[in-house]
Coordinates of N, CA and C in Angstrom, one line a residue:
Chain A
X157 N -62.1 1.0 -57.7 CA -62.8 0.7 -59.2 C -63.1 -0.1 -59.9
X158 N -64.5 0.0 -60.5 CA -65.5 -0.6 -60.7 C -64.3 -1.0 -62.1
X159 N -63.6 -2.3 -62.8 CA -63.4 -2.8 -63.5 C -63.4 -3.9 -64.4
X160 N -65.1 -3.7 -64.3 CA -66.1 -5.0 -65.0 C -67.0 -4.1 -65.0
X161 N -67.7 -3.6 -66.1 CA -69.1 -2.7 -66.4 C -69.8 -3.0 -66.9
X162 N -71.5 -3.8 -66.4 CA -72.6 -3.6 -67.4 C -73.2 -2.5 -67.4
X163 N -73.1 -2.2 -67.7 CA -74.6 0.2 -67.7 C -75.2 -0.2 -67.8
X164 N -76.1 -1.4 -67.9 CA -77.2 -1.7 -68.4 C -78.0 -2.6 -67.5
X165 N -78.9 -2.0 -66.0 CA -79.6 -2.8 -65.2 C -80.4 -4.0 -65.7
X166 N -81.3 -3.0 -66.5 CA -82.1 -4.5 -67.4 C -82.2 -4.5 -68.7
X167 N -83.2 -5.7 -68.6 CA -82.6 -5.4 -70.3 C -84.6 -6.8 -70.8
X168 N -85.7 -5.9 -71.4 CA -86.3 -6.7 -71.2 C -86.7 -6.8 -72.5
X169 N -87.1 -8.7 -72.8 CA -86.7 -9.0 -74.4 C -88.1 -9.9 -74.5
X170 N -89.1 -9.8 -75.6 CA -89.7 -10.7 -76.4 C -89.7 -12.5 -76.3
X171 N -90.2 -13.4 -75.9 CA -89.8 -15.1 -76.2 C -89.4 -14.9 -77.2
X172 N -88.2 -15.6 -78.2 CA -87.9 -15.9 -79.8 C -87.4 -14.8 -80.0
X173 N -87.3 -13.5 -79.1 CA -86.3 -12.8 -80.2 C -84.4 -12.6 -79.0
X174 N -84.3 -11.9 -79.6 CA -82.3 -12.2 -79.8 C -81.7 -11.3 -78.0
X175 N -81.9 -11.5 -77.8 CA -81.3 -11.4 -75.8 C -79.2 -10.6 -76.3
X176 N -79.4 -9.4 -76.0 CA -78.6 -8.9 -76.1 C -77.5 -8.3 -75.0
X177 N -76.3 -8.9 -73.7 CA -76.3 -9.1 -72.8 C -74.8 -7.8 -73.1
X178 N -74.6 -7.0 -72.2 CA -73.2 -6.1 -72.8 C -72.0 -5.6 -71.5
X179 N -71.1 -5.6 -71.3 CA -70.0 -6.0 -71.0 C -69.1 -5.7 -71.0
X180 N -68.3 -4.2 -69.9 CA -67.3 -3.8 -71.0 C -66.2 -3.7 -69.6
X181 N -64.5 -3.6 -69.4 CA -63.3 -3.9 -68.5 C -62.4 -2.6 -69.2
X182 N -62.1 -2.3 -68.5 CA -61.0 -1.4 -68.1 C -59.0 -2.1 -68.1
X183 N -58.8 -3.2 -67.8 CA -57.8 -3.2 -67.8 C -57.6 -4.6 -69.1
X184 N -56.6 -3.8 -69.9 CA -56.6 -4.7 -70.6 C -55.6 -6.2 -70.2
X185 N -55.1 -6.1 -69.1 CA -54.7 -7.8 -69.4 C -55.4 -8.8 -69.2
X186 N -56.4 -8.3 -68.6 CA -57.6 -9.3 -68.2 C -57.4 -10.1 -70.0
X187 N -57.6 -11.7 -69.7 CA -56.7 -12.5 -70.8 C -58.6 -13.6 -71.0
X188 N -59.5 -13.8 -69.6 CA -60.3 -15.4 -69.6 C -61.2 -14.3 -69.2
X189 N -62.4 -14.2 -69.7 CA -64.2 -14.0 -69.2 C -65.0 -14.9 -69.1
X190 N -65.5 -14.4 -68.4 CA -66.9 -16.0 -67.9 C -68.4 -15.0 -68.0
X191 N -69.9 -15.6 -68.6 CA -70.9 -15.3 -68.0 C -71.0 -16.1 -67.5
X192 N -71.6 -14.8 -66.2 CA -72.7 -16.4 -65.1 C -74.5 -16.0 -65.1
X193 N -74.5 -16.8 -64.4 CA -76.6 -15.7 -64.3 C -76.7 -16.6 -63.2
X194 N -77.4 -15.8 -63.0 CA -78.2 -16.1 -61.0 C -79.5 -15.9 -61.0
X195 N -80.0 -16.8 -60.5 CA -81.5 -16.7 -60.2 C -81.4 -16.2 -58.5
X196 N -82.7 -16.2 -58.3 CA -83.0 -15.1 -56.8 C -82.6 -16.0 -55.6
X197 N -81.7 -15.9 -54.6 CA -82.1 -16.9 -53.6 C -80.7 -17.9 -53.6
X198 N -80.2 -18.2 -55.1 CA -79.5 -19.4 -55.5 C -77.8 -18.3 -55.5
X199 N -77.0 -19.3 -55.9 CA -74.9 -18.4 -56.7 C -75.3 -18.7 -57.7
X200 N -75.0 -17.3 -58.2 CA -74.5 -17.4 -59.7 C -74.2 -19.1 -60.5
X201 N -74.5 -19.6 -61.1 CA -74.1 -20.3 -62.4 C -73.4 -20.0 -63.2
X202 N -72.4 -20.8 -64.0 CA -71.3 -20.3 -64.8 C -72.5 -20.8 -66.2
X203 N -72.0 -20.3 -67.2 CA -73.1 -20.0 -69.1 C -71.7 -20.3 -69.3
X204 N -70.8 -19.5 -70.0 CA -70.1 -19.8 -71.2 C -69.1 -19.0 -70.7
X205 N -68.1 -19.4 -71.1 CA -66.0 -18.5 -71.5 C -65.9 -18.3 -72.6
X206 N -64.5 -17.3 -72.5 CA -63.7 -17.1 -73.5 C -62.6 -16.5 -73.7
X207 N -61.4 -17.5 -74.0 CA -59.7 -16.2 -73.9 C -60.4 -15.6 -74.8
X208 N -58.5 -14.4 -74.3 CA -58.3 -13.7 -75.5 C -57.7 -14.1 -76.7
X209 N -57.4 -15.5 -76.7 CA -57.2 -16.1 -78.1 C -58.1 -15.5 -78.9
X210 N -59.8 -15.7 -79.1 CA -60.4 -16.2 -79.8 C -61.4 -15.0 -79.6
X211 N -62.8 -14.5 -80.9 CA -63.8 -13.9 -80.3 C -64.8 -14.1 -80.7
X212 N -65.3 -15.3 -80.2 CA -66.1 -15.8 -80.7 C -66.5 -17.0 -79.5
X213 N -67.0 -17.6 -79.0 CA -67.4 -18.9 -78.3 C -68.8 -19.3 -78.2
X214 N -69.3 -19.9 -78.8 CA -70.7 -20.8 -78.8 C -71.1 -21.8 -78.1
X215 N -72.0 -22.2 -77.4 CA -72.3 -22.5 -77.1 C -73.3 -23.0 -76.9
X216 N -75.2 -23.8 -77.9 CA -76.4 -23.8 -78.4 C -76.6 -22.6 -78.7
X217 N -77.4 -22.4 -77.4 CA -78.4 -20.9 -78.0 C -77.4 -19.9 -77.0
X218 N -76.4 -20.1 -76.6 CA -75.7 -18.9 -76.0 C -74.3 -18.5 -77.3
X219 N -74.0 -17.2 -77.2 CA -72.6 -17.6 -77.9 C -72.1 -16.0 -77.4
X220 N -71.2 -15.9 -76.8 CA -69.6 -14.9 -76.0 C -69.4 -14.4 -78.0
X221 N -69.3 -12.9 -77.9 CA -68.6 -11.8 -78.7 C -67.4 -11.0 -77.7
X222 N -66.2 -11.2 -78.2 CA -65.1 -10.7 -77.6 C -64.1 -9.5 -78.7
X223 N -64.8 -8.0 -78.4 CA -64.2 -7.8 -79.3 C -62.4 -6.4 -78.4
X224 N -61.8 -6.8 -78.3 CA -60.1 -6.5 -77.8 C -59.8 -4.8 -76.9
X225 N -60.3 -4.6 -78.7 CA -59.7 -3.2 -78.8 C -60.6 -2.1 -78.4
X226 N -61.9 -2.4 -78.3 CA -62.8 -1.8 -77.8 C -62.8 -2.2 -76.1
X227 N -62.4 -3.6 -75.6 CA -62.3 -3.8 -74.8 C -63.7 -4.1 -74.2
X228 N -64.6 -4.8 -75.1 CA -65.8 -4.9 -74.8 C -66.4 -6.3 -75.5
X229 N -67.2 -6.9 -74.2 CA -68.1 -8.3 -73.9 C -69.7 -8.2 -74.8
X230 N -70.3 -9.4 -76.0 CA -71.5 -9.8 -74.9 C -72.2 -11.4 -75.6
X231 N -73.1 -11.0 -75.2 CA -73.7 -12.5 -74.6 C -75.1 -12.5 -75.5
X232 N -74.9 -13.2 -76.4 CA -76.5 -12.9 -77.7 C -76.9 -14.3 -76.9
X233 N -78.5 -14.3 -76.4 CA -79.0 -16.3 -75.6 C -80.5 -15.6 -77.3
X234 N -80.2 -16.6 -78.2 CA -81.1 -16.5 -78.9 C -81.6 -17.8 -79.3
X235 N -83.4 -18.5 -79.4 CA -84.1 -18.2 -79.3 C -84.2 -17.3 -77.4
X236 N -84.2 -16.2 -77.1 CA -84.5 -15.8 -76.1 C -86.2 -16.9 -75.2
X237 N -85.4 -17.5 -74.7 CA -87.4 -18.3 -73.3 C -87.4 -18.0 -71.7
X238 N -88.4 -17.8 -71.6 CA -88.7 -17.1 -70.4 C -87.8 -17.6 -69.1
X239 N -87.5 -19.6 -69.0 CA -86.5 -19.5 -68.4 C -85.1 -18.9 -68.6
X240 N -84.9 -18.0 -69.2 CA -83.6 -17.4 -69.0 C -83.8 -16.6 -68.6
X241 N -85.4 -15.8 -68.2 CA -85.0 -14.9 -67.3 C -84.1 -14.4 -65.9
X242 N -82.9 -13.5 -65.9 CA -82.3 -14.2 -64.3 C -80.9 -12.9 -64.2
X243 N -80.6 -12.6 -63.6 CA -79.8 -11.9 -63.7 C -78.5 -12.0 -64.2
X244 N -78.0 -11.8 -64.9 CA -76.6 -11.9 -65.7 C -75.4 -11.8 -64.7
X245 N -74.1 -12.0 -65.1 CA -73.0 -11.3 -64.8 C -71.8 -11.3 -65.7
X246 N -71.1 -10.3 -65.8 CA -69.9 -11.1 -66.7 C -68.5 -11.3 -65.6
X247 N -68.2 -11.8 -66.1 CA -67.0 -12.0 -65.1 C -65.4 -11.9 -66.3
X248 N -63.8 -10.8 -65.5 CA -63.5 -11.0 -66.1 C -61.6 -11.1 -65.3
X249 N -60.9 -12.5 -65.6 CA -59.8 -12.7 -64.9 C -58.2 -12.5 -65.4
X250 N -56.9 -12.6 -65.2 CA -55.9 -12.7 -65.4 C -55.2 -14.1 -65.6
X251 N -55.4 -14.9 -66.5 CA -54.6 -15.9 -66.4 C -55.6 -16.8 -65.5
X252 N -57.1 -16.7 -65.6 CA -57.7 -17.7 -63.9 C -57.5 -16.8 -62.7
X253 N -56.9 -16.1 -62.3 CA -56.7 -15.5 -61.5 C -57.8 -14.8 -61.0
X254 N -58.1 -14.4 -59.3 CA -58.5 -13.1 -59.4 C -60.0 -12.9 -60.1
X255 N -61.1 -13.8 -60.0 CA -62.5 -12.8 -61.0 C -62.9 -11.4 -60.4
X256 N -62.7 -10.5 -60.8 CA -63.8 -9.6 -61.3 C -65.4 -9.6 -62.2
X257 N -66.0 -9.2 -61.0 CA -67.6 -9.4 -61.8 C -68.0 -8.0 -62.2
X258 N -68.8 -7.7 -62.9 CA -69.5 -6.2 -63.3 C -71.1 -6.4 -62.1
X259 N -71.9 -5.2 -62.6 CA -73.1 -5.2 -61.5 C -74.1 -5.8 -62.2
X260 N -73.9 -6.5 -62.8 CA -74.7 -7.3 -63.2 C -76.2 -6.5 -63.8
X261 N -77.0 -7.5 -65.0 CA -77.9 -7.1 -66.0 C -78.9 -7.8 -65.8
X262 N -79.9 -7.2 -65.7 CA -81.1 -8.2 -65.1 C -82.5 -8.7 -66.5
X263 N -82.2 -9.5 -67.2 CA -83.0 -9.9 -68.1 C -84.1 -10.8 -68.1
X264 N -85.4 -10.1 -68.6 CA -86.8 -10.2 -68.0 C -87.6 -11.1 -69.9
X265 N -87.7 -12.6 -70.2 CA -88.2 -12.9 -71.1 C -89.5 -12.4 -70.9
X266 N -90.0 -12.1 -71.5 CA -91.4 -11.8 -72.0 C -92.1 -12.9 -73.0
X267 N -93.1 -13.9 -72.0 CA -93.7 -15.3 -73.2 C -94.8 -14.7 -74.3
Chain B
X37 N -74.8 -34.3 -58.8 CA -74.0 -33.8 -58.9 C -73.3 -32.9 -57.8
X38 N -71.9 -32.6 -57.5 CA -71.1 -32.3 -56.8 C -72.0 -30.5 -56.9
X39 N -71.5 -30.3 -55.8 CA -72.1 -29.1 -55.1 C -71.2 -28.0 -54.1
X40 N -70.9 -26.6 -54.1 CA -70.4 -26.0 -52.8 C -71.4 -25.9 -51.7
X41 N -71.0 -26.3 -50.7 CA -72.1 -26.6 -49.8 C -71.7 -25.3 -48.6
X42 N -73.1 -24.3 -48.3 CA -72.4 -23.5 -47.4 C -73.7 -23.9 -46.5
X43 N -73.0 -22.6 -45.5 CA -74.4 -22.6 -44.0 C -74.0 -21.2 -43.1
X44 N -74.1 -20.9 -43.1 CA -76.8 -21.1 -42.1 C -76.6 -20.4 -44.2
X45 N -77.7 -20.4 -44.4 CA -78.3 -20.0 -45.6 C -79.1 -18.5 -44.8
X46 N -79.4 -18.3 -43.9 CA -79.7 -16.7 -43.5 C -79.2 -17.0 -42.2
X47 N -78.8 -16.2 -42.2 CA -78.5 -14.9 -40.5 C -78.9 -13.6 -40.1
X48 N -79.8 -13.5 -39.1 CA -79.8 -12.5 -38.5 C -79.3 -12.0 -37.6
X49 N -78.2 -10.9 -37.3 CA -77.6 -10.9 -36.2 C -77.9 -8.9 -35.7
X50 N -77.8 -8.6 -34.5 CA -77.1 -7.6 -34.1 C -75.9 -6.7 -34.5
X51 N -76.0 -5.9 -34.5 CA -74.6 -4.4 -34.7 C -73.2 -5.0 -33.2
X52 N -72.1 -5.7 -33.3 CA -71.4 -5.8 -32.7 C -71.6 -6.8 -31.8
X53 N -72.1 -7.9 -32.7 CA -72.3 -9.6 -32.3 C -71.5 -10.2 -33.7
X54 N -71.3 -11.1 -33.2 CA -70.2 -12.4 -34.1 C -71.2 -12.9 -35.0
X55 N -70.3 -13.3 -36.3 CA -71.3 -14.6 -37.1 C -69.8 -15.0 -37.6
X56 N -70.3 -16.5 -37.9 CA -69.8 -17.0 -38.8 C -70.6 -17.9 -39.8
X57 N -69.5 -18.1 -41.1 CA -70.3 -18.5 -42.2 C -69.6 -19.8 -42.6
X58 N -69.8 -20.9 -42.5 CA -68.9 -22.2 -43.1 C -69.8 -22.5 -44.9
X59 N -68.3 -23.1 -45.0 CA -68.3 -23.3 -46.6 C -67.6 -24.8 -47.2
X60 N -68.4 -25.8 -47.5 CA -67.2 -27.1 -48.2 C -67.6 -27.0 -49.5
X61 N -66.5 -26.7 -49.9 CA -66.4 -26.4 -51.0 C -66.3 -28.5 -52.2
X62 N -65.9 -28.1 -53.5 CA -66.6 -29.0 -54.4 C -65.1 -30.2 -54.0
X63 N -65.5 -31.7 -53.3 CA -64.6 -32.6 -53.0 C -63.1 -32.3 -54.5
X64 N -61.9 -31.9 -53.6 CA -60.5 -31.7 -54.9 C -60.2 -31.6 -55.6
X65 N -61.3 -29.9 -54.9 CA -61.1 -28.7 -56.2 C -60.0 -27.6 -54.8
X66 N -58.8 -27.1 -55.1 CA -57.4 -26.5 -54.6 C -58.4 -25.5 -54.1
X67 N -58.7 -24.2 -54.8 CA -59.3 -23.0 -55.1 C -60.1 -22.6 -54.1
X68 N -60.2 -21.9 -53.6 CA -62.2 -21.6 -52.9 C -61.6 -19.4 -52.5
X69 N -63.3 -19.3 -52.6 CA -62.9 -18.0 -52.9 C -64.0 -17.8 -51.8
X70 N -63.9 -16.5 -51.1 CA -65.5 -16.6 -50.4 C -65.6 -14.9 -51.5
X71 N -66.8 -14.7 -51.2 CA -67.1 -13.2 -51.7 C -68.4 -12.3 -51.2
X72 N -68.4 -11.3 -51.3 CA -69.4 -10.6 -50.8 C -70.0 -10.1 -52.0
X73 N -71.9 -9.7 -52.0 CA -72.3 -9.3 -53.1 C -73.9 -8.6 -52.2
X74 N -73.0 -7.4 -52.7 CA -74.3 -6.4 -51.6 C -75.0 -6.1 -52.9
X75 N -76.8 -5.8 -52.5 CA -77.8 -6.1 -53.4 C -77.6 -4.6 -54.5
X76 N -77.3 -5.9 -56.1 CA -77.8 -4.2 -56.6 C -76.5 -4.1 -57.1
X77 N -75.0 -5.1 -56.7 CA -73.7 -5.3 -56.9 C -73.7 -6.1 -57.3
X78 N -72.3 -7.0 -58.1 CA -71.3 -7.6 -58.6 C -71.4 -8.3 -57.3
X79 N -70.6 -9.5 -57.5 CA -69.4 -10.3 -56.3 C -67.9 -9.2 -56.0
X80 N -68.2 -9.1 -55.2 CA -66.5 -8.3 -54.6 C -65.3 -9.8 -53.9
X81 N -64.8 -10.1 -54.1 CA -63.5 -10.9 -53.8 C -63.3 -10.3 -53.0
X82 N -63.5 -12.2 -51.6 CA -63.2 -11.3 -50.3 C -61.7 -11.8 -49.9
X83 N -61.4 -13.0 -50.4 CA -60.4 -14.2 -50.0 C -60.6 -14.7 -51.2
X84 N -58.9 -15.6 -51.0 CA -59.3 -16.2 -52.1 C -57.7 -17.4 -51.3
X85 N -58.5 -18.7 -51.4 CA -57.0 -19.4 -51.1 C -56.7 -20.8 -52.0
X86 N -55.9 -21.4 -51.8 CA -55.3 -22.7 -52.8 C -54.4 -23.1 -51.5
X87 N -55.4 -24.5 -51.1 CA -55.3 -25.5 -51.0 C -55.2 -24.4 -49.1
X88 N -54.7 -24.5 -48.1 CA -54.7 -24.0 -46.8 C -54.1 -22.4 -46.8
X89 N -53.3 -21.8 -48.3 CA -52.8 -21.1 -48.1 C -54.2 -19.5 -48.3
X90 N -53.3 -18.0 -48.0 CA -53.9 -17.4 -48.5 C -53.3 -16.9 -49.6
X91 N -53.9 -16.5 -51.1 CA -53.6 -16.1 -52.3 C -53.6 -14.3 -52.0
X92 N -54.6 -14.2 -51.9 CA -55.3 -12.9 -51.7 C -56.9 -12.6 -50.6
X93 N -56.6 -11.5 -50.0 CA -57.5 -11.2 -49.2 C -56.8 -9.6 -48.8
X94 N -56.4 -9.0 -49.9 CA -56.3 -7.6 -49.8 C -57.3 -6.3 -49.5
X95 N -58.5 -7.6 -49.9 CA -59.5 -7.0 -50.3 C -60.5 -7.0 -48.9
X96 N -60.2 -8.0 -47.8 CA -60.7 -8.1 -46.7 C -60.8 -7.4 -45.3
X97 N -61.5 -6.5 -45.0 CA -61.7 -5.8 -44.1 C -61.0 -6.5 -42.2
X98 N -59.5 -6.3 -42.8 CA -58.7 -7.6 -41.6 C -59.2 -6.8 -40.0
X99 N -59.4 -5.8 -39.9 CA -60.0 -5.4 -38.6 C -61.1 -6.4 -38.1
X100 N -61.8 -6.9 -38.7 CA -63.2 -7.0 -38.2 C -63.2 -8.7 -38.7
X101 N -62.6 -8.9 -39.9 CA -62.9 -10.3 -40.9 C -62.2 -11.2 -40.7
X102 N -61.9 -12.2 -40.5 CA -61.3 -13.4 -40.5 C -61.9 -14.5 -41.2
X103 N -60.7 -15.2 -42.0 CA -61.3 -16.1 -42.7 C -59.6 -17.2 -42.5
X104 N -60.7 -18.8 -42.9 CA -59.2 -20.1 -42.7 C -59.6 -20.4 -43.1
X105 N -58.3 -22.0 -43.5 CA -58.7 -22.8 -44.2 C -58.0 -23.8 -44.0
X106 N -57.7 -23.9 -42.6 CA -57.2 -25.5 -42.0 C -56.5 -26.7 -42.6
X107 N -57.2 -27.6 -43.1 CA -56.6 -28.4 -43.7 C -57.1 -28.5 -44.9
X108 N -57.1 -27.2 -45.9 CA -57.4 -27.2 -47.0 C -58.4 -27.7 -47.3
X109 N -59.8 -27.9 -47.0 CA -60.4 -28.4 -47.2 C -61.7 -27.4 -46.9
X110 N -62.9 -27.8 -46.1 CA -63.9 -26.7 -45.5 C -62.9 -25.7 -45.1
X111 N -63.9 -24.5 -44.7 CA -63.9 -23.1 -44.6 C -64.5 -22.5 -43.6
X112 N -63.9 -21.2 -43.2 CA -64.4 -20.2 -42.1 C -64.5 -18.9 -42.6
X113 N -65.5 -18.0 -42.3 CA -65.5 -17.0 -42.7 C -65.8 -16.1 -41.4
X114 N -65.4 -15.4 -40.9 CA -65.9 -15.0 -39.5 C -65.7 -13.6 -39.4
X115 N -67.8 -12.5 -38.5 CA -67.1 -11.1 -39.3 C -67.5 -10.9 -36.9
X116 N -66.5 -9.6 -36.5 CA -66.3 -9.9 -35.0 C -65.8 -8.2 -35.3
X117 N -66.7 -7.6 -35.0 CA -68.1 -7.5 -34.1 C -68.7 -7.0 -35.8
X118 N -69.8 -7.4 -36.2 CA -71.1 -7.1 -37.4 C -71.0 -5.6 -37.2
X119 N -71.5 -5.0 -38.5 CA -71.6 -3.6 -39.1 C -72.7 -3.8 -39.9
X120 N -73.7 -3.0 -40.2 CA -74.7 -2.3 -40.6 C -74.3 -2.9 -42.0
X121 N -73.2 -2.4 -42.0 CA -72.4 -1.8 -43.2 C -72.1 -3.8 -44.4
X122 N -72.1 -4.4 -43.2 CA -71.9 -6.2 -43.9 C -73.1 -6.5 -44.3
X123 N -74.3 -6.2 -43.8 CA -75.4 -7.1 -44.2 C -75.2 -6.8 -46.0
X124 N -75.1 -7.8 -46.3 CA -75.2 -9.2 -47.7 C -74.9 -10.7 -48.6
X125 N -74.9 -10.8 -49.4 CA -74.9 -12.2 -49.1 C -73.2 -12.4 -49.6
X126 N -73.2 -13.7 -48.6 CA -71.6 -14.0 -48.8 C -71.7 -15.6 -50.0
X127 N -70.8 -15.6 -50.5 CA -71.1 -16.3 -51.5 C -69.4 -17.5 -51.8
X128 N -69.4 -18.6 -51.1 CA -68.5 -18.9 -51.4 C -67.9 -19.5 -52.8
X129 N -67.6 -20.1 -53.5 CA -67.0 -20.5 -54.5 C -65.6 -21.3 -54.7
X130 N -65.6 -22.5 -55.5 CA -63.9 -23.3 -55.6 C -64.2 -23.4 -57.1
X131 N -63.1 -23.7 -57.3 CA -62.4 -24.2 -58.8 C -61.1 -25.1 -58.2
X132 N -60.6 -26.7 -59.2 CA -60.0 -27.9 -59.5 C -59.1 -26.5 -59.1
X133 N -58.9 -25.6 -59.8 CA -57.5 -24.7 -59.7 C -57.3 -23.7 -59.9
X134 N -56.3 -22.2 -59.6 CA -56.5 -21.5 -60.0 C -55.0 -21.0 -61.6
X135 N -55.8 -20.0 -62.5 CA -54.6 -20.0 -63.3 C -54.4 -21.2 -64.4
X136 N -55.4 -21.5 -65.2 CA -55.2 -22.6 -65.6 C -56.2 -22.3 -67.0
X137 N -57.3 -21.2 -67.2 CA -58.3 -20.9 -68.2 C -58.6 -22.4 -67.7
X138 N -59.0 -22.5 -66.6 CA -60.2 -24.1 -66.2 C -61.0 -24.2 -66.9
X139 N -62.2 -22.7 -66.0 CA -63.4 -22.9 -67.0 C -63.8 -22.1 -65.0
X140 N -65.1 -22.3 -65.5 CA -65.9 -21.1 -63.6 C -65.3 -21.9 -62.5
X141 N -65.9 -20.7 -61.6 CA -66.2 -20.9 -60.6 C -67.3 -21.7 -59.9
X142 N -67.2 -22.6 -59.2 CA -68.7 -23.3 -58.4 C -69.5 -22.0 -57.0
X143 N -70.3 -21.8 -57.7 CA -70.3 -21.4 -56.4 C -71.3 -22.5 -55.3
X144 N -71.5 -21.5 -54.2 CA -72.8 -22.4 -53.2 C -73.7 -21.2 -53.3
X145 N -74.8 -22.0 -52.5 CA -76.1 -20.7 -52.3 C -75.5 -19.4 -51.2
X146 N -74.8 -19.7 -51.0 CA -74.6 -17.9 -50.2 C -75.2 -18.6 -48.7
X147 N -74.9 -17.5 -48.3 CA -75.5 -16.9 -46.6 C -75.6 -15.6 -47.0
X148 N -77.1 -15.1 -46.3 CA -77.7 -14.5 -46.6 C -77.2 -13.5 -45.2
X149 N -76.6 -12.6 -45.3 CA -76.8 -11.9 -44.0 C -77.2 -10.6 -43.7
X150 N -78.1 -10.2 -41.9 CA -78.4 -8.7 -42.3 C -78.7 -8.5 -40.9
X151 N -77.9 -7.5 -40.6 CA -77.5 -6.6 -38.9 C -78.2 -6.3 -38.5
X152 N -78.9 -5.5 -37.7 CA -79.5 -4.6 -37.4 C -79.4 -4.2 -36.6

């Protein structure tokens, strides 16, 4: 049973505009969430995280929003750049143990 | 910059053969994970080590997969015999410790397995 879901397999955005990637989860015990970015033939690299005590965390162009009641989180990238084109995975865990990953969203930023 | 080392990067084998993957985590990282990523899907945890002890191997197909981390440093994942459905990217990751909201897993570049 997929506990973390990314329902959009792909997303295309114009350079300079906002990219919004969405993630839903089913387990209400999850309290720590992360976003990873993956280029082809490379391992995922950490992007940004948020714990359940917050509803927003910002790092430069990247902001993650958490809506616990809806069991939903989103990653906003503003402004989007061509180098942001990659597959983005969200992950969820309970107290930093046993990370569960979504299926990924492939982002293409069009110059 | 410290990184997780994995080898081989690519492995092609025939079904029923044995295959092994090696991982050297970032120095000082107590927790080591093996994930399997099938094309089009997210990484799926196979086994998690805390030092040399297995913390979680509930998703490891133990009839054909085995994993060890004998000295609590590097780790080996073995498949014997390999089956067609094992074709995937095998990712190793490490973290300073588990369960402490310390942040991210650090992933290696992965080992791509193709079973013919």
